[in-house]
Amino acid sequence: MLFLRNVDIAYGRIRAVRRASLHVGRGEIVALIGANGAGKTTMMAAISGLMRPAAGTVEFDGADITRARPDAIVRAGISHVPEGRLVFGPMTVEDNLLLGSYCRHRLGRASGVQEDMERLYAMFPRLKERRLQAAGTLSGGEQQMVAIARALMARPRLLLLDEPGMGLAPTVTREIFRHIVELRDAMGLTVLLVEQNARAALRIADRGYVLETGRIILQGPAGELLANNDVQRAYLGRDLDRETQPAGGAA
Amino acid sequence: MDVSSSLQYLFSGLTVGATYGLTGLGFTIIFNTTGIINFAQGEFVMLGGMLAVICQSALGLPLPLAVLLAMLGATLIGAIVERVAIRPVRTAPPINLVIITIGISILIRSAMMLLWDKDTHTLPHFSGTDPITVLGATLMPQSLWILGITAVVLYGLRTFFRRSIFGKAMLACAHQRKAAWLVGIGVEGMVLLSFMISALVGAVGGVMLAPMTMTSYDVGILLGLKGFAACILGGLGNPFGAAAGGLAIGVLESFGAGMISSAYKDAFAFIILLLLLFVRPSGLFGKPEVRRV
Ligand SMILES: Nc1ncnc2c1ncn2[C@@H]1O[C@H](COP(=O)(O)OP(=O)(O)OP(=O)(O)O)[C@@H](O)[C@H]1O
Ligand SMILES: [Mg+2]
């Protein structure tokens, strides 16, 4: 449903992503992993229209969205949970969620918004307790829930998640991941996931891409990537050199 | 000081103060959407009065039509300002944009002077000049118009920002612009809308005040500064604060002019502002910023 073809993305003269191609099929969870500064956030921004690729094309559901504006892309069915959450700080949790449904409003009205909000409150009961609190005063994890719930209020078909686990306790991250899998299973939501914790991300993903200094160097089913030696060394924190040394020394 | 003269000061203070408040509201709306202080706000007020004068006296249109056209004209100019001067440089830091608005204000003022004239003009009162006497003080019907319309505008804007999703979306643009794009808000359209609403609100103030105080191409400078003082006094970003700040400045100014000296009338607003800011840097109704990162 989403295709990136030979995409180049630049900040001025710095090329952050080079000739990257990637696709995400309907109902898939795809993980994008890579070190800091590899260009993951930049790729997400190009998909949601916050940045324009310098070259290459982005296609969603058969339509070319390479040069579409972010608001049009949201209406087309892609919601982006940005890195760092970016909640509307002075507004209440409830208003944050309401604004998430902005793209569904015609002449100030939209149907089903209240029901969706209740469903998300059921998913994140913490948010219901705090629904009249200013979102900026919530804890980091709660703000992350707001950001995810806000994105889901748009009823997206593709969800872009940029480091949903950043700054969160591992149990909270696991909780969020569990919800993501649920959403996929229940509603057929498609997910492109960026996560520092590559192991956790690959565990819930169907497939994965590895990005290194702006290039996609590896791709494949999540299980294969988890078992891949290079990936383990670089992103899963396994010190293979040390593990294999005793064997090498004995030879 | 007797009751009737203090009441007189109060009436004239509230009347002028309401226009300061409307000007302050204009600042607030643009600030709340873009984070920019639009120093051309005073020119929108001037345009309200002057365009009405042009329509009424030069083109000979009936007053209600002249007033309506003046408001539409100012709104249109607000839109043009955004499209031509702000949007092309929208990614510049706010301070640069603020300086651009100062340039715009000089441009609008000079254009009015060159295309029209440097004279002082007046506009007929909306409903006659038979004063109403209250406890020995006189109140012009125009003052009632001004206070009434200010209240309606204030209430309308409050409802818009608190209740409607478009109002909330406008606020969202300033709180977190990137996220506003990501929930599907057309941020550029919202910025355009904020300039149009501000220009309209400013023009309403200008056109109401013109019958009371006369108008000319350069009234925007002082009105703009006082409106700015009003919204700082009330706490920048708070529409009610801006209106209340405007009324407070108008009243204090009027009493100051009456009891101390009218020579320093225009200084009072700024002295009050400075004193307040020493005591409460976030303004009368401003909340100290709560932010968590
Ligand atoms: N606004 C910017 N201006 C210039 N260069 C930028 C900008 N934003 C990012 N970059 C550069 O682009 C490259 C990719 O950045 P990006 O944020 O996409 O990395 P990332 O993979 O998301 O990293 P992280 O895991 O730290 O979030 C980096 O080298 C970064 O320095
Ligand atoms: Mg990133």
XYZ file of C-alpha atoms and ligand atoms in Angstrom:
576
model
C 0.000 0.000 0.000
C 3.001 2.332 0.593
C 5.913 2.451 -1.843
C 9.032 4.602 -1.632
C 11.143 4.445 -4.739
C 14.713 5.732 -4.915
C 14.006 8.537 -2.518
C 16.645 11.186 -1.825
C 16.004 13.595 1.020
C 18.228 16.548 1.791
C 18.525 19.273 4.421
C 20.014 22.044 2.350
C 23.217 20.515 1.032
C 23.292 17.646 3.505
C 21.779 14.547 1.975
C 20.211 12.640 4.851
C 18.648 9.797 2.838
C 19.960 8.423 -0.454
C 18.170 6.306 -2.966
C 16.039 4.578 -0.391
C 13.295 2.207 -1.522
C 10.842 0.546 0.788
C 7.373 -0.862 0.724
C 4.741 -1.660 3.293
C 1.880 -4.011 2.472
C -1.656 -3.763 3.789
C -1.937 -5.060 7.366
C 1.811 -5.428 7.801
C 3.920 -4.142 10.662
C 7.246 -3.058 9.231
C 10.161 -1.967 11.403
C 12.751 0.563 10.299
C 15.887 0.302 12.358
C 19.188 2.143 12.338
C 21.621 4.039 14.523
C 21.169 7.648 15.615
C 21.288 9.984 12.650
C 20.725 7.190 10.135
C 17.793 9.068 8.620
C 14.772 7.256 10.052
C 12.924 10.348 11.206
C 13.754 12.037 7.919
C 12.157 9.204 5.962
C 9.029 9.384 8.086
C 8.841 13.139 7.471
C 9.030 12.580 3.727
C 6.144 10.110 3.861
C 3.861 12.383 5.875
C 4.709 15.405 3.745
C 6.627 17.415 6.324
C 9.594 17.233 3.924
C 9.737 17.017 0.170
C 12.080 14.421 -1.271
C 14.712 15.871 -3.588
C 14.276 12.876 -5.875
C 12.259 9.663 -6.078
C 8.573 9.015 -5.491
C 6.256 8.168 -2.627
C 3.104 6.274 -3.544
C 0.191 5.458 -1.256
C -2.753 3.326 -2.343
C -1.834 3.853 -5.971
C -1.705 7.646 -5.715
C 1.488 9.673 -5.990
C 1.830 11.679 -2.766
C 5.436 12.796 -3.243
C 4.495 16.460 -3.414
C 1.232 16.424 -1.480
C 0.827 18.669 1.542
C 0.722 17.084 5.021
C -2.973 17.835 5.540
C -3.852 16.126 2.255
C -1.763 13.112 3.232
C -3.601 12.796 6.548
C -6.884 12.863 4.657
C -5.557 10.170 2.350
C -5.185 7.903 5.406
C -1.671 8.257 6.817
C -1.173 9.373 10.420
C 2.262 10.155 11.774
C 3.117 9.981 15.483
C 6.156 12.254 15.458
C 9.395 11.768 17.317
C 9.221 13.552 20.647
C 5.416 13.304 20.828
C 4.664 16.980 20.104
C 1.388 17.134 21.990
C -0.509 20.435 22.070
C 0.847 21.249 25.546
C -1.516 23.915 26.868
C -4.605 22.069 25.627
C -6.463 19.369 27.491
C -6.000 15.711 26.638
C -9.544 15.715 25.291
C -8.871 18.642 22.953
C -5.721 16.927 21.731
C -7.767 13.890 20.771
C -10.499 16.029 19.260
C -7.957 17.806 17.067
C -6.740 14.401 15.988
C -10.090 14.028 14.251
C -9.731 17.420 12.524
C -9.371 15.905 9.064
C -12.743 14.195 9.462
C -14.615 17.422 10.120
C -16.689 18.947 7.404
C -18.172 22.359 8.195
C -17.242 21.870 11.829
C -18.979 18.512 12.263
C -17.928 14.899 12.090
C -19.685 11.677 12.936
C -18.376 8.983 15.225
C -15.802 11.182 16.954
C -17.260 10.637 20.402
C -17.377 6.865 19.920
C -13.776 6.777 18.741
C -12.713 8.819 21.719
C -14.429 6.384 24.077
C -12.729 3.462 22.357
C -9.326 5.089 22.786
C -10.071 5.910 26.413
C -10.857 2.237 26.901
C -7.496 1.406 25.365
C -5.642 3.997 27.446
C -7.592 4.341 30.721
C -4.930 6.700 32.050
C -5.959 9.255 29.490
C -9.564 9.100 30.532
C -8.598 9.859 34.132
C -6.637 12.862 32.961
C -8.776 14.003 30.104
C -9.192 17.564 31.398
C -5.530 18.015 32.292
C -3.223 20.074 30.060
C -1.390 17.562 27.890
C 1.921 19.321 28.474
C 1.779 18.491 32.179
C 1.439 14.730 31.682
C 4.308 12.329 32.190
C 6.356 11.328 29.166
C 4.602 7.991 28.816
C 1.181 9.551 29.126
C 2.097 12.126 26.496
C 3.142 9.305 24.205
C -0.290 7.748 24.695
C -1.863 11.105 23.821
C 0.223 11.320 20.657
C -0.762 7.807 19.586
C -4.419 8.278 20.470
C -4.467 11.610 18.646
C -3.072 9.980 15.524
C -5.637 7.173 15.712
C -8.487 9.696 15.956
C -7.905 10.399 12.278
C -8.908 6.767 11.550
C -5.731 6.165 9.571
C -5.078 3.135 7.426
C -1.321 3.547 7.779
C 0.250 4.587 11.070
C 3.802 5.946 11.157
C 5.296 5.554 14.629
C 8.578 7.309 15.323
C 10.179 5.979 18.493
C 7.041 5.419 20.543
C 9.212 3.962 23.289
C 11.542 6.911 23.646
C 12.103 7.719 27.304
C 9.613 5.128 28.481
C 10.002 2.242 30.876
C 10.317 -1.074 29.009
C 7.009 -2.287 30.453
C 5.233 0.792 29.105
C 6.821 0.298 25.708
C 5.714 -3.330 25.704
C 2.205 -2.199 26.587
C 2.166 0.226 23.673
C 3.487 -2.438 21.314
C 0.773 -4.794 22.474
C -1.824 -2.181 21.547
C -0.234 -1.740 18.141
C -0.466 -5.448 17.386
C -4.055 -5.446 18.634
C -4.964 -2.571 16.353
C -3.476 -4.386 13.405
C -5.301 -7.601 14.233
C -8.617 -5.902 15.029
C -8.793 -3.163 12.417
C -6.273 -4.166 9.804
C -4.133 -1.144 10.609
C -0.830 -1.009 8.742
C 2.193 0.195 10.706
C 5.642 1.528 9.873
C 7.607 1.563 13.103
C 10.886 3.234 14.024
C 12.313 2.179 17.345
C 15.633 2.436 19.153
C 14.919 -0.851 20.818
C 15.448 -2.866 17.652
C 14.859 -6.186 19.308
C 11.438 -5.206 20.630
C 10.502 -3.706 17.285
C 11.559 -6.738 15.251
C 9.692 -9.046 17.619
C 6.340 -7.512 16.728
C 7.194 -6.705 13.121
C 6.585 -8.857 10.057
C 9.456 -7.386 8.107
C 12.252 -4.949 8.695
C 14.621 -2.534 6.958
C 18.018 -1.522 8.241
C 19.092 2.019 7.501
C 22.715 3.086 7.782
C 23.834 6.674 7.117
C 20.938 7.314 4.799
C 21.033 4.046 2.855
C 18.973 0.933 3.238
C 21.593 -1.763 3.649
C 19.482 -4.732 4.592
C 15.886 -5.859 4.478
C 13.949 -8.995 5.117
C 11.514 -10.852 7.356
C 11.831 -9.748 10.971
C 12.907 -13.199 12.123
C 15.778 -13.278 9.675
C 16.972 -9.844 10.709
C 16.847 -10.855 14.371
C 19.061 -13.815 13.559
C 21.409 -11.888 11.264
C 24.905 -11.545 12.722
C 25.536 -8.017 11.460
C 22.222 -6.818 12.804
C 22.866 -8.486 16.118
C 26.269 -6.870 16.380
C 25.180 -3.402 15.367
C 21.681 -3.030 16.750
C 20.879 -5.778 19.198
C 23.871 -5.152 21.419
C 25.264 -8.653 21.195
C 29.007 -8.761 21.364
C 29.607 -11.537 18.862
C 33.325 -10.828 18.673
C 33.795 -11.632 22.297
C 31.481 -14.653 22.110
C 33.375 -16.165 19.228
C 36.848 -15.365 20.518
C 37.277 -18.347 22.858
C 36.421 -20.665 19.991
C 38.886 -18.812 17.702
C 41.579 -18.947 20.375
C 41.197 -22.678 20.808
C 41.671 -23.347 17.093
C -13.676 65.378 42.564
C -17.429 65.068 42.260
C -19.437 62.125 41.069
C -20.429 63.552 37.734
C -16.919 64.360 36.594
C -15.524 61.014 37.684
C -18.387 59.356 35.879
C -17.530 61.460 32.853
C -13.921 60.275 32.964
C -15.095 56.722 33.339
C -17.367 56.935 30.283
C -14.770 58.427 28.021
C -12.148 56.038 29.365
C -14.275 52.976 28.714
C -15.151 54.187 25.236
C -11.572 54.664 24.124
C -10.448 51.667 26.153
C -12.798 49.390 24.269
C -11.008 50.244 21.029
C -7.643 49.625 22.654
C -9.077 46.310 23.749
C -10.194 45.423 20.222
C -6.772 46.338 18.899
C -5.274 44.150 21.598
C -7.569 41.313 20.551
C -6.218 41.613 17.026
C -2.668 41.217 18.320
C -3.772 38.237 20.371
C -5.361 36.361 17.484
C -2.309 36.565 15.247
C 0.007 35.833 18.149
C -2.021 32.800 19.142
C -1.841 31.336 15.656
C 1.680 32.233 14.611
C 3.636 33.434 17.617
C 4.195 36.724 15.758
C 3.479 40.160 17.204
C 1.942 41.971 14.267
C 2.959 45.596 14.546
C 0.773 46.457 11.568
C -2.279 45.884 13.787
C -2.728 49.614 14.404
C -2.898 50.184 10.643
C -5.879 47.843 10.401
C -7.600 50.096 12.936
C -6.676 53.145 10.889
C -7.919 51.450 7.720
C -11.298 50.796 9.343
C -11.801 54.478 10.060
C -10.205 55.909 6.929
C -11.826 53.529 4.450
C -15.198 54.348 5.975
C -14.444 58.053 5.597
C -13.453 57.546 1.976
C -16.582 55.536 1.181
C -18.869 57.890 3.042
C -17.634 61.354 2.191
C -15.864 60.897 -1.112
C -18.014 58.220 -2.707
C -21.169 59.463 -1.032
C -22.309 56.047 0.149
C -24.764 55.734 3.045
C -23.055 55.237 6.412
C -23.984 51.591 7.055
C -22.716 50.594 3.621
C -19.543 52.639 4.095
C -18.898 50.928 7.426
C -19.459 47.499 5.907
C -17.185 48.191 2.959
C -14.481 49.549 5.261
C -14.532 46.345 7.278
C -14.422 44.187 4.171
C -11.639 46.312 2.711
C -9.507 46.008 5.831
C -10.083 42.241 5.947
C -8.983 41.963 2.345
C -5.855 43.991 3.061
C -5.170 41.693 6.027
C -5.330 38.743 3.644
C -3.049 40.428 1.141
C -0.513 41.245 3.846
C -0.356 37.582 4.825
C -0.108 36.255 1.300
C 2.396 38.779 -0.006
C 4.571 39.642 2.972
C 4.321 36.828 5.520
C 3.791 33.549 3.660
C 6.820 33.787 1.360
C 9.097 34.086 4.404
C 7.109 31.928 6.816
C 10.044 29.793 7.815
C 12.034 32.815 9.018
C 12.465 33.210 12.774
C 9.581 35.099 14.466
C 11.757 38.133 15.191
C 12.358 38.667 11.469
C 8.640 38.386 10.816
C 7.942 40.942 13.517
C 10.315 43.363 11.796
C 8.528 42.685 8.520
C 5.241 43.679 10.149
C 6.805 46.985 11.168
C 7.722 47.525 7.533
C 4.185 46.679 6.474
C 2.758 49.205 8.886
C 4.958 51.957 7.459
C 3.946 50.921 3.958
C 0.208 50.960 4.670
C 0.465 54.295 6.429
C 2.443 55.916 3.617
C 0.147 54.487 0.976
C -2.860 55.970 2.732
C -1.130 59.317 2.989
C -0.046 59.398 -0.660
C -3.203 57.931 -2.182
C -5.573 59.918 -0.018
C -4.437 62.813 2.166
C -2.860 63.971 5.411
C -5.975 65.653 6.779
C -8.001 64.778 9.800
C -11.467 63.457 9.048
C -14.569 62.662 10.914
C -17.351 60.183 10.443
C -21.002 60.712 11.437
C -22.118 59.109 14.682
C -23.987 55.854 14.110
C -27.171 57.013 15.777
C -27.124 60.739 16.319
C -25.376 62.927 18.855
C -28.091 63.497 21.433
C -26.234 62.803 24.657
C -27.735 60.768 27.440
C -27.320 62.330 30.867
C -26.420 60.004 33.722
C -25.956 61.607 37.168
C -24.739 64.789 35.586
C -22.300 63.114 33.210
C -23.017 62.884 29.504
C -22.796 59.707 27.535
C -22.818 59.702 23.757
C -24.929 57.057 22.000
C -21.766 56.206 20.072
C -20.141 55.088 23.344
C -22.918 52.581 23.792
C -22.349 51.316 20.265
C -18.670 50.907 20.994
C -19.145 49.069 24.270
C -21.916 46.881 22.879
C -20.072 45.873 19.733
C -16.886 45.220 21.698
C -18.800 42.893 23.989
C -20.321 41.062 21.016
C -16.956 40.675 19.265
C -15.319 39.454 22.439
C -18.031 36.931 23.134
C -18.040 35.738 19.538
C -14.285 35.204 19.516
C -14.368 33.415 22.832
C -16.985 31.028 21.559
C -15.001 30.484 18.390
C -11.762 29.632 20.198
C -13.292 27.598 23.015
C -16.048 25.721 21.253
C -15.400 25.340 17.563
C -12.879 22.903 16.201
C -11.587 25.553 13.799
C -10.838 27.891 16.681
C -9.012 25.124 18.516
C -7.150 24.219 15.353
C -5.997 27.825 15.041
C -4.591 27.733 18.559
C -2.962 24.391 17.829
C -0.946 25.987 15.034
C 0.883 28.164 17.535
C 1.232 25.508 20.243
C 2.834 22.936 18.030
C 2.973 23.753 14.359
C 4.429 20.471 13.148
C 1.820 18.471 15.014
C -0.877 20.770 13.627
C 0.173 19.765 10.113
C 0.227 16.121 11.172
C -3.377 16.088 12.363
C -4.390 17.500 9.004
C -4.737 21.199 9.780
C -3.899 23.349 6.764
C -1.606 25.598 8.787
C -1.120 28.129 5.999
C -4.859 28.603 5.635
C -5.173 29.097 9.378
C -2.497 31.774 9.387
C -4.295 33.521 6.546
C -7.548 33.305 8.477
C -5.922 34.748 11.590
C -4.703 37.786 9.656
C -8.152 38.300 8.188
C -9.915 38.047 11.542
C -7.392 40.367 13.186
C -7.759 42.925 10.442
C -11.526 42.717 10.727
C -11.503 43.122 14.499
C -9.087 46.042 14.235
C -11.208 47.707 11.550
C -14.338 47.336 13.663
C -12.552 49.224 16.425
C -11.349 51.922 14.039
C -14.674 52.499 12.396
C -16.484 52.758 15.724
C -13.978 55.147 17.208
C -13.713 57.484 14.205
C -16.938 59.403 14.980
C -15.727 60.090 18.540
C -12.114 61.063 18.039
C -11.582 61.899 14.359
C -9.221 59.905 12.230
C -6.301 60.380 9.873
C -3.696 58.301 8.083
C -1.450 58.173 11.129
C -3.782 57.245 14.001
C -2.598 53.658 13.737
C 0.747 54.309 15.384
C -0.563 55.297 18.762
C -3.597 53.014 18.677
C -1.344 50.110 17.772
C 1.018 50.833 20.640
C -1.826 51.169 23.115
C -3.447 47.984 21.846
C -0.102 46.253 22.268
C 0.155 47.649 25.786
C -3.376 46.361 26.416
C -2.561 42.812 25.441
C 0.715 42.783 27.372
C -1.119 44.187 30.372
C -3.766 41.493 30.136
C -1.248 38.719 29.572
C -0.139 38.085 25.996
C -2.252 35.455 24.287
C -5.313 35.854 26.495
C -8.204 37.504 24.562
C -10.095 38.470 27.693
C -6.954 39.862 29.183
C -6.443 42.005 26.089
C -9.951 43.433 26.303
C -9.703 44.035 30.041
C -6.232 45.518 29.619
C -7.592 47.907 26.978
C -10.425 49.055 29.222
C -8.035 49.497 32.135
C -5.630 51.581 30.091
C -8.456 53.690 28.655
C -9.917 54.424 32.083
C -6.597 55.167 33.782
C -5.608 57.380 30.905
C -8.834 59.307 31.105
C -8.574 59.819 34.857
C -4.906 60.673 34.559
C -5.609 63.245 31.894
C -8.468 64.740 33.877
C -6.846 64.806 37.292
C -3.164 65.261 36.613
C -2.538 66.678 33.181
C -3.779 65.931 29.713
C -0.320 66.660 28.395
C 0.858 63.305 29.686
C -2.244 61.395 28.589
C -0.406 59.113 26.215
C 2.381 58.438 28.674
C 0.053 56.977 31.303
C -0.566 53.786 29.392
C 3.104 53.005 29.190
C 3.925 54.013 32.747
C 1.196 51.686 33.997
C 2.448 48.943 31.743
C 6.020 49.259 32.984
C 4.972 49.320 36.612
C 2.828 46.245 36.175
C 5.487 44.304 34.332
C 7.897 44.853 37.214
C 5.395 43.298 39.579
C 3.829 40.641 37.348
C 5.905 39.868 34.272
C 3.217 37.604 32.815
C 0.566 40.333 32.861
C -2.641 40.648 34.842
C -4.310 37.484 33.608
C -1.393 35.655 32.054
C -0.386 32.353 33.510
C 3.291 31.878 34.071
C 4.301 29.402 31.435
C 3.839 25.770 32.326
C 5.896 23.625 30.085
C 7.370 20.247 30.320
C 9.791 18.718 27.893
N 16.841 20.110 10.443
C 17.986 19.509 10.053
N 18.940 20.227 9.437
C 20.102 19.634 9.013
N 20.359 18.335 9.161
C 19.454 17.569 9.763
C 18.212 18.117 10.242
N 17.510 17.118 10.799
C 18.253 16.011 10.687
N 19.423 16.270 10.059
C 20.479 15.316 9.758
O 19.928 14.272 8.994
C 20.442 13.042 9.394
C 19.328 12.079 9.706
O 18.601 12.555 10.818
P 17.327 11.805 11.387
O 16.707 12.685 12.407
O 16.498 11.358 10.266
O 17.985 10.554 12.099
P 17.299 9.370 12.879
O 17.646 8.130 12.179
O 15.881 9.641 13.114
O 18.104 9.423 14.263
P 17.600 9.184 15.766
O 17.641 7.732 15.997
O 18.642 9.892 16.577
O 16.271 9.785 15.890
C 21.356 13.320 10.572
O 22.684 13.299 10.111
C 20.978 14.694 11.025
O 22.099 15.375 11.515
Mg 14.740 9.991 14.727
